[in-house]
Coordinates of C-alpha atoms in Angstrom, one line a residue:
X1035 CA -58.0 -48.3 -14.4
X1036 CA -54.8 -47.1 -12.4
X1037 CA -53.5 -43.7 -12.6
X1038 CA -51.0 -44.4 -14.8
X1039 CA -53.1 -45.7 -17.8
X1040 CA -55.8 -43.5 -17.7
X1041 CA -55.5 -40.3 -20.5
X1042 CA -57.5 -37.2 -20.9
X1043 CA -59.2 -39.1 -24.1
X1044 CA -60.2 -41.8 -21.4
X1045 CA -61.7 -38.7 -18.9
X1046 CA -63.3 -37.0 -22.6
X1047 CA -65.1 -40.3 -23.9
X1048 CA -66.5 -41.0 -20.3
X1049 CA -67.4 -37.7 -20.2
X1050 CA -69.1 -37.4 -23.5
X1051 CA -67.3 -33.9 -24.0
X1052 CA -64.0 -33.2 -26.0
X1053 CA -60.3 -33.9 -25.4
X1054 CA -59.8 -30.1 -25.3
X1055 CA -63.1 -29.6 -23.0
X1056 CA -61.5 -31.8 -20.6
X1057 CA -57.9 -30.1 -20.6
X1058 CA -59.9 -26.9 -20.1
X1059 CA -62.3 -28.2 -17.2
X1060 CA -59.2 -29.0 -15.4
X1061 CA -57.0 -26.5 -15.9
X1062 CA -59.5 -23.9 -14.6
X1063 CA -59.2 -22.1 -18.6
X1064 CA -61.3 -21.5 -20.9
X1065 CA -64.8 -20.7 -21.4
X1066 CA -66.7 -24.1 -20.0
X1067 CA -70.0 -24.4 -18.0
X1068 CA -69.7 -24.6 -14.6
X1069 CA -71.7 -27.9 -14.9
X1070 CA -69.9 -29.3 -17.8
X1071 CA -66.5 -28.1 -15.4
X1072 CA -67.7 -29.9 -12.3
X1073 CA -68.7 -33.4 -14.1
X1074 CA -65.9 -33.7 -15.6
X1075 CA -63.8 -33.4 -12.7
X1076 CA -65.8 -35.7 -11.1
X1077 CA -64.9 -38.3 -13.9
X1078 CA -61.8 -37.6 -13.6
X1079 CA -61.5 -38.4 -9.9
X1080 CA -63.8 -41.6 -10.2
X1081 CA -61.0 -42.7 -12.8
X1082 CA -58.5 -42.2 -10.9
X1083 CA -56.9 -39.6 -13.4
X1084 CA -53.7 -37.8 -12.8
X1085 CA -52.1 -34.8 -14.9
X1086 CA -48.4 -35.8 -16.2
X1087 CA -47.2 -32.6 -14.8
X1088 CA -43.8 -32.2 -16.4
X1089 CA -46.4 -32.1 -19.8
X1090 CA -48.2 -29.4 -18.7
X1091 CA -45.5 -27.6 -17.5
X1092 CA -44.0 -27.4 -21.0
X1093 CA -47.2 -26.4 -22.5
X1094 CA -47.3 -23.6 -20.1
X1095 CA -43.6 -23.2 -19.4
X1096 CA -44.3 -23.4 -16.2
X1097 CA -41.6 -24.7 -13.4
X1098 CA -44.4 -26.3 -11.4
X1099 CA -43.9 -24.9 -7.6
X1100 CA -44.6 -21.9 -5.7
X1101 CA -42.5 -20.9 -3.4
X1102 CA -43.3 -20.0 0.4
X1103 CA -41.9 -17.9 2.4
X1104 CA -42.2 -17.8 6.5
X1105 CA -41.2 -16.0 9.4
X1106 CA -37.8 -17.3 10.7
X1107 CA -39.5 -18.0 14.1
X1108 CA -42.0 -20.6 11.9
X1109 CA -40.0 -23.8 12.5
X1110 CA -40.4 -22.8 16.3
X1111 CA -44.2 -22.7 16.2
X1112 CA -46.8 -24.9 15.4
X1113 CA -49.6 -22.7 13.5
X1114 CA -46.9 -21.9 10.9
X1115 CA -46.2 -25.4 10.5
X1116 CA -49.9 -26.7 10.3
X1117 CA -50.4 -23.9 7.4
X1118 CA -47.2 -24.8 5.5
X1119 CA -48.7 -28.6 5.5
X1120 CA -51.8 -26.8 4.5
X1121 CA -50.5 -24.8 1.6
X1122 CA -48.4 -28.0 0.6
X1123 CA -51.8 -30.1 0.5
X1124 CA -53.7 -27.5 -1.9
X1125 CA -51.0 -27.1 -4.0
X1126 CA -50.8 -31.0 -4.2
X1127 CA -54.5 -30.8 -5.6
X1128 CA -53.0 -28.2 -8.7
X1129 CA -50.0 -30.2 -9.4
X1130 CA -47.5 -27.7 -7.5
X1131 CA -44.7 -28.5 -5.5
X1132 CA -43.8 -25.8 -2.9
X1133 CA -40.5 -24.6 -2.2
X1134 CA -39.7 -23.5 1.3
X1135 CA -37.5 -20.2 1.0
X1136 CA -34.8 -19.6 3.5
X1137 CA -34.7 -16.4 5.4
X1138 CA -31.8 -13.9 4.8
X1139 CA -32.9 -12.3 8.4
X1140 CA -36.0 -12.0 9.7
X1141 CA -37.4 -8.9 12.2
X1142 CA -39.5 -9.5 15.0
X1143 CA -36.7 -8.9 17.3
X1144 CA -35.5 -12.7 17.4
X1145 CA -32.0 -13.5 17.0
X1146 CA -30.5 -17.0 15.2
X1147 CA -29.1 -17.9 12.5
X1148 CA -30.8 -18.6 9.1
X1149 CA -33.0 -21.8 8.5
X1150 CA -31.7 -24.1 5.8
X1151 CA -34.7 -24.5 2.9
X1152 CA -35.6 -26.6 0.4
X1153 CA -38.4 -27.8 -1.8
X1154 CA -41.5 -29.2 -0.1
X1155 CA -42.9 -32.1 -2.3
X1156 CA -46.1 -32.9 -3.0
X1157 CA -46.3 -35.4 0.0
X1158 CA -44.6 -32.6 2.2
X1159 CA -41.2 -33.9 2.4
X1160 CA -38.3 -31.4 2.4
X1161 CA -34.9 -32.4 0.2
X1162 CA -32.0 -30.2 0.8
X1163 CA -30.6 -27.6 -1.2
X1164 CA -28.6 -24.5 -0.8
X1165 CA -30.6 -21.5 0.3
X1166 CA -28.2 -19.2 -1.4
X1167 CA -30.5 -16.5 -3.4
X1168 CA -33.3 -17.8 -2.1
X1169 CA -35.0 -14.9 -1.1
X1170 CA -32.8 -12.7 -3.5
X1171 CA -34.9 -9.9 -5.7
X1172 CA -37.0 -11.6 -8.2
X1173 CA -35.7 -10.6 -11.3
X1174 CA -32.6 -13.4 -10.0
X1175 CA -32.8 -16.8 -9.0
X1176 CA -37.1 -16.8 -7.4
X1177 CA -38.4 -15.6 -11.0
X1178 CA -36.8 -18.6 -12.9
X1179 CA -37.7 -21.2 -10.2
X1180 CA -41.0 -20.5 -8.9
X1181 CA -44.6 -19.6 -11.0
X1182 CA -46.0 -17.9 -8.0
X1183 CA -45.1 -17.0 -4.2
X1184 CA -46.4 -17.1 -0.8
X1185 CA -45.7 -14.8 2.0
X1186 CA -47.1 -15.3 5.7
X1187 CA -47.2 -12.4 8.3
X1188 CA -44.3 -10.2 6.2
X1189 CA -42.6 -8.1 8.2
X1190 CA -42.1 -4.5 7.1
X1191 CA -38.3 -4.9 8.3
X1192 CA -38.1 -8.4 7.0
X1193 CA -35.5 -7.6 4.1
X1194 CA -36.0 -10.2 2.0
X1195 CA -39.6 -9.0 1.4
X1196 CA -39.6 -5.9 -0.7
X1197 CA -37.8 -8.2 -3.7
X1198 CA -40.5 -10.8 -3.3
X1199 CA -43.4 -8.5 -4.1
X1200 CA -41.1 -7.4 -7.0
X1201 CA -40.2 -10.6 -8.1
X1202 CA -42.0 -10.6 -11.5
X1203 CA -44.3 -13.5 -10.3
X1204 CA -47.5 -13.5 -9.0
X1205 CA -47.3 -13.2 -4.9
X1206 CA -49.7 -13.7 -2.5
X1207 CA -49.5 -12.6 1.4
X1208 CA -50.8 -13.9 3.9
X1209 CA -52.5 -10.6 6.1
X1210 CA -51.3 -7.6 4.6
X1211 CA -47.8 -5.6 4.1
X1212 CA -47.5 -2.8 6.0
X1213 CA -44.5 -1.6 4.6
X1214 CA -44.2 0.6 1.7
X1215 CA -43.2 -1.2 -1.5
X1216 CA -45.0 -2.9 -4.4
X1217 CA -48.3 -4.4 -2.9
X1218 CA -48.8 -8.1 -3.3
X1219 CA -50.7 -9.6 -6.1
X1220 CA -53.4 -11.0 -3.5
X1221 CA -54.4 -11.4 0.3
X1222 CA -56.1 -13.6 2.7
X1223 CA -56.5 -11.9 5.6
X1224 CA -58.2 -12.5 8.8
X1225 CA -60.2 -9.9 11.4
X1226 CA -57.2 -9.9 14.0
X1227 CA -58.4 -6.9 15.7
X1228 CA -62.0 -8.6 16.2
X1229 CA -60.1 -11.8 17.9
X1230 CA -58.1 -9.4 20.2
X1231 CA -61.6 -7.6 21.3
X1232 CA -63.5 -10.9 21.6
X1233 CA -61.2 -12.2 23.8
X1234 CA -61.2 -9.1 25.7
X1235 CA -65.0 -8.7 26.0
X1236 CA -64.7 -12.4 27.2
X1237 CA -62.8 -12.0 30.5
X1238 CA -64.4 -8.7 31.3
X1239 CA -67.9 -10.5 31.2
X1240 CA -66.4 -13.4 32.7
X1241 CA -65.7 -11.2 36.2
X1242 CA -62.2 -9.5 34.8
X1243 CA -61.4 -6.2 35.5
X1244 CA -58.1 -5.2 34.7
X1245 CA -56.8 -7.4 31.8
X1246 CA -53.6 -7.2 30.4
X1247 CA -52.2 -8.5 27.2
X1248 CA -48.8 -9.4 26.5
X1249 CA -49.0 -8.5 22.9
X1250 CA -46.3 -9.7 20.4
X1251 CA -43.1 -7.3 19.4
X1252 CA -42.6 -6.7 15.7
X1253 CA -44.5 -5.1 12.4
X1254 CA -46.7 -7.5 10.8
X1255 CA -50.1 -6.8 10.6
X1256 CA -50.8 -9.3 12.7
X1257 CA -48.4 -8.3 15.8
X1258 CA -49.7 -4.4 14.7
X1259 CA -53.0 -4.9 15.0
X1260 CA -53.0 -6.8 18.6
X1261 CA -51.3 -4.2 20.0
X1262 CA -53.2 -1.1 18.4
X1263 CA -57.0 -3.1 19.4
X1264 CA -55.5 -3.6 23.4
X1265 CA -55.4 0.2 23.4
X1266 CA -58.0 1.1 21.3
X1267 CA -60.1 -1.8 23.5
X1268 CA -59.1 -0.2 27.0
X1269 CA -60.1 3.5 25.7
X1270 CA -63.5 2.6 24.4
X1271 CA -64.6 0.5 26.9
X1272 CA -63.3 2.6 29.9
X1273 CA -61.4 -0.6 30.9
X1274 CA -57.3 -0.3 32.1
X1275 CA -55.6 -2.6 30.1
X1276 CA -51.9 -3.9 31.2
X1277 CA -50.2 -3.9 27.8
X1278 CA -47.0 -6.0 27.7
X1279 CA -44.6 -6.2 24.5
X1280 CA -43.3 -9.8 24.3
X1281 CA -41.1 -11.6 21.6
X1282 CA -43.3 -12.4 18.4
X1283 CA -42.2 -15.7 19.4
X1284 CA -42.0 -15.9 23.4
X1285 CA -40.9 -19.0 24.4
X1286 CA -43.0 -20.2 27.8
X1287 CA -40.6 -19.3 30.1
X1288 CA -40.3 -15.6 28.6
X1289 CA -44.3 -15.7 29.1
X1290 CA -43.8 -16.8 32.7
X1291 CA -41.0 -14.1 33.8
X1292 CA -43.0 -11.4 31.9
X1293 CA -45.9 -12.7 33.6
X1294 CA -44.2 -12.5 36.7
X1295 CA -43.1 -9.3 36.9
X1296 CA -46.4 -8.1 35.6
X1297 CA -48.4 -9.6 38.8
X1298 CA -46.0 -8.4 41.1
X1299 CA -45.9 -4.6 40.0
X1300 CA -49.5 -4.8 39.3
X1301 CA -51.4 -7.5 41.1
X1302 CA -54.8 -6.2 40.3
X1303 CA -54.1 -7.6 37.1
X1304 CA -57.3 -10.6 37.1
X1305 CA -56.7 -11.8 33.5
X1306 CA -53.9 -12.4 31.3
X1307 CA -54.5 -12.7 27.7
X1308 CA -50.9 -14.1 25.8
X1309 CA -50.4 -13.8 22.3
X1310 CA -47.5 -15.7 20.9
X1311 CA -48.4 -19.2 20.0
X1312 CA -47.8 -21.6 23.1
X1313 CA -46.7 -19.6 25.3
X1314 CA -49.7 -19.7 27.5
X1315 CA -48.3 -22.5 30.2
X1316 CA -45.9 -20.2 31.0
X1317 CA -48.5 -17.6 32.2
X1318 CA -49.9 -20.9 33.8
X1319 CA -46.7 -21.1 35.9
X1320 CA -46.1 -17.8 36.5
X1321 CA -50.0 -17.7 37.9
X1322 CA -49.1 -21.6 39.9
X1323 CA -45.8 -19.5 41.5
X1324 CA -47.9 -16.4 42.7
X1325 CA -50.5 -18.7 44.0
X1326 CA -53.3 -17.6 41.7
X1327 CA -56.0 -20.3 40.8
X1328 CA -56.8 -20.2 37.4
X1329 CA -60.3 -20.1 36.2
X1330 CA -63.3 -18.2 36.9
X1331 CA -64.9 -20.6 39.2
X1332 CA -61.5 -21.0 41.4
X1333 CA -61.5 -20.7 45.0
X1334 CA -59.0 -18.1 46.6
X1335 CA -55.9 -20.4 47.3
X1336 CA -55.5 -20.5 51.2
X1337 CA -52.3 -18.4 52.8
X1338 CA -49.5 -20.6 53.7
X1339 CA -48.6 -20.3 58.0
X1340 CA -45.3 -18.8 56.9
X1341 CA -45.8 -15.9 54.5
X1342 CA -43.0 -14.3 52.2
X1343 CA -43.4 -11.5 49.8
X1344 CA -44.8 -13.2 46.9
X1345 CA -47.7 -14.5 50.2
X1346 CA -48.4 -11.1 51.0
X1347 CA -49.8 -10.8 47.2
X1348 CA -53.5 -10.9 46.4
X1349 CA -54.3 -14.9 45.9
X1350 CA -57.3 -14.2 43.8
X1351 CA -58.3 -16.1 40.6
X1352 CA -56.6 -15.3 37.4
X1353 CA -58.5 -15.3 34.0
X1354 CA -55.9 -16.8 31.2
X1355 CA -56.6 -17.1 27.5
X1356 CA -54.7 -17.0 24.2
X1357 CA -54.5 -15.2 21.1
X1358 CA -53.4 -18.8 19.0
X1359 CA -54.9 -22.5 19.8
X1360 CA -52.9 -25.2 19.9
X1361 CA -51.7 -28.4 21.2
X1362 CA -50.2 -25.9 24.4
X1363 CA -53.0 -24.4 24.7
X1364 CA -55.7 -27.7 24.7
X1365 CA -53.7 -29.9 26.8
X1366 CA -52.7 -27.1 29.2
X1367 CA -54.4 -28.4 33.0
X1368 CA -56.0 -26.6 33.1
X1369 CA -56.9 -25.9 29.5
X1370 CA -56.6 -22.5 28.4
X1371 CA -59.3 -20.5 26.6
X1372 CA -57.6 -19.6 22.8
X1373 CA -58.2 -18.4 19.1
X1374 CA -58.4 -21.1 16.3
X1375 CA -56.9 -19.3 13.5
X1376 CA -57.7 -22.6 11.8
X1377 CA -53.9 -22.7 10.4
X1378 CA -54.3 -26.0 8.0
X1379 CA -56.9 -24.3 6.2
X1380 CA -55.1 -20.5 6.1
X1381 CA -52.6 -22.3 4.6
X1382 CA -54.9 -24.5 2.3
X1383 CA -56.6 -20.7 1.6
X1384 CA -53.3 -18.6 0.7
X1385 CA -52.5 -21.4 -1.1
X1386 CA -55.7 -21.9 -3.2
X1387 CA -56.0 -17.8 -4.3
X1388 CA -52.5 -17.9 -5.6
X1389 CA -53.5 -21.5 -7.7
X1390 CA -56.8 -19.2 -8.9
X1391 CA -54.4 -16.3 -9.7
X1392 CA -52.0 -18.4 -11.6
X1393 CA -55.0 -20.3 -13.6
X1394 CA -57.1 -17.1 -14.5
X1395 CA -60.1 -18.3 -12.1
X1396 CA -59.7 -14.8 -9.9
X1397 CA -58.1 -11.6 -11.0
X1398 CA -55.4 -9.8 -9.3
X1399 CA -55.6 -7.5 -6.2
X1400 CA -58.0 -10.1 -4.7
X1401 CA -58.4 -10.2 -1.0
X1402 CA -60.6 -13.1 0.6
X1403 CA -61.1 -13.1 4.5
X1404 CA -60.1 -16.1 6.7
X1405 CA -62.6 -17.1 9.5
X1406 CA -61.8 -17.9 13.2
X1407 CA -63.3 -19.4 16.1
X1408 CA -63.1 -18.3 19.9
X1409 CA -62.3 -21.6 21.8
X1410 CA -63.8 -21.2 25.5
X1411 CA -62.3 -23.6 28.2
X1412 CA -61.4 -23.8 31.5
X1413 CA -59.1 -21.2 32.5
X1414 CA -61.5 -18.5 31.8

């Protein structure tokens, strides 16, 4: 059979349950056994079934997508595009399409203009469309197109997010809003502050012993909680700590200048831990300019016969790690020690507790906790 022959009486009669068992079992509804659930899904994927969406959705008067909701800076960054792919391919398993909503002006202190939008299919392809009232209070234009919403890292001076959370439709964020409206229907969160402090106890027992941190600029928890832990960190270890505010979204070369000026006002400094997602080669340059090998093993680089200012600076090794993995950070020479905030499957995981919200598998003011992974390389 092909997906387009085979019915919910085909999935039912191989089955040996009812039509209505079935419908139920898939949708998540209902009162079925967990084993009765979980066979007939199976024979439902061994048949190849698919759910004739626009069918459902009138039975539920549902519009069939959720929208999301990014930071302006996302299109700029990998991780937020490897969790909107994410969140595209778990709705994809519920029969959603996701609608990318435009900013109406994001905070974080970066400038441009507004992103275009437009709904994400299934596949991940984006159509055009206008972004006008995108991101407009709920009870407009986001109630009537979307069944539920997704919001990564909100901002508490992100405007556009107060009338999400009051949209009238269930919302999910991803890490919590810090601001003081409506909370959201649910969160996944992950341990930031325990990334920031891994990283931290890392380098120190790695040789370090004056770390800095160029910590991100704005208010989500995310950006909050880095720069909070870095202090927090330095007084309960007894450890000075170089904190440095950077863009939420530092390009490498606003790493390398920060960087910089950092090694020269300070060159005790023995490890730099960045925080915006691939901005790490630029503290790889910045270190290459000064003369600082990279890595705990490294050699003090030889003084050149004819010595300038930046000569007369310490040429000791410099520990360098990052608070996001990435393509910068793993093919970085050499490669640079990072957090895997596993984006794909953030994404997948915001993604899957608003589907569970929507269906009735999980009840509201449910917060699950994401997992990451401390990658160790080279350059520490």
């Amino acid at each position: 059979m092909t997906s387009r022959t085979v019915t919910l009486l085909d999935v039912a009669r191989a089955a040996g349950v009812s039509k209505s068992t079935v419908s139920d079992a898939l949708q998540g509804s209902g009162r079925v056994a967990a084993a009765t659930r979980d066979r007939v899904r199976a024979v439902a994927e061994e048949l190849g079934y698919r759910p004739n969406s626009a069918a459902r959705r009138l039975r539920r008067s549902s519009t069939g997508a959720i929208g999301l909701h990014l930071p302006r800076t996302a299109t700029r960054l990998d991780y937020y595009m490897n969790l909107a792919f994410g969140a595209v391919e778990r709705a994809q398993e519920e029969g959603f399409d996701v609608m990318l909503l435009a900013p109406t002006g994001a905070a974080g202190g970066d400038g441009g203009s507004s992103d275009s939008a437009g709904p994400i299919s299934p596949a991940g392809a984006t159509s055009p469309t206008s972004p006008a009232g995108a991101a407009s209070p709920a009870n407009g234009p986001i109630a009537s197109r979307v069944d539920g919403l997704l919001v990564i890292d909100p901002e508490v001076d992100d405007s556009a997010v107060p009338g999400l959370l009051d949209a009238g439709v269930p919302v999910v964020t991803g890490e919590r809003y810090l601001g003081p409206t409506a909370a959201p229907t649910g969160a996944v969160i992950c341990d930031n502050a325990a990334s920031l402090t891994a990283l931290l106890d890392h380098v120190t027992e790695r040789g370090a012993r004056h770390p800095a941190v160029l910590a991100p600029a704005g208010t989500s928890a995310w950006a909050t909680a880095l720069r909070a832990t870095a202090t927090s960190w330095a007084q309960e270890r007894g450890v000075a700590v170089a904190l440095r505010t950077v863009p939420f979204a530092a390009t490498p070369g606003e790493a390398e200048e920060t960087t910089l000026a950092l090694l020269r006002t300070d060159p005790s400094v023995d490890a730099v831990i960045c925080a915006p997602d691939g901005a790490a080669p630029g503290v790889l340059r910045a270190a290459a300019t000064l003369g600082r090998p990279v890595g705990p093993d490294a050699p003090p680089a030889a003084a050149p016969h004819t010595r300038t200012a930046t000569d007369a600076l310490p040429r000791t090794p410099l520990l360098i790690a990052s608070c996001v993995d990435g393509t910068a950070t793993r093919s970085a020479e050499p490669p640079v020690t990072a957090v895997d905030l596993r984006p794909a499957a953030y994404g997948r995981a915001c993604a899957e507790l608003l589907c569970d919200i929507l269906a009735g598998r999980t009840t509201p003011d449910t917060v699950r906790r994401h997992a990451w992974a401390l990658e160790t390389r080279a350059s520490t």
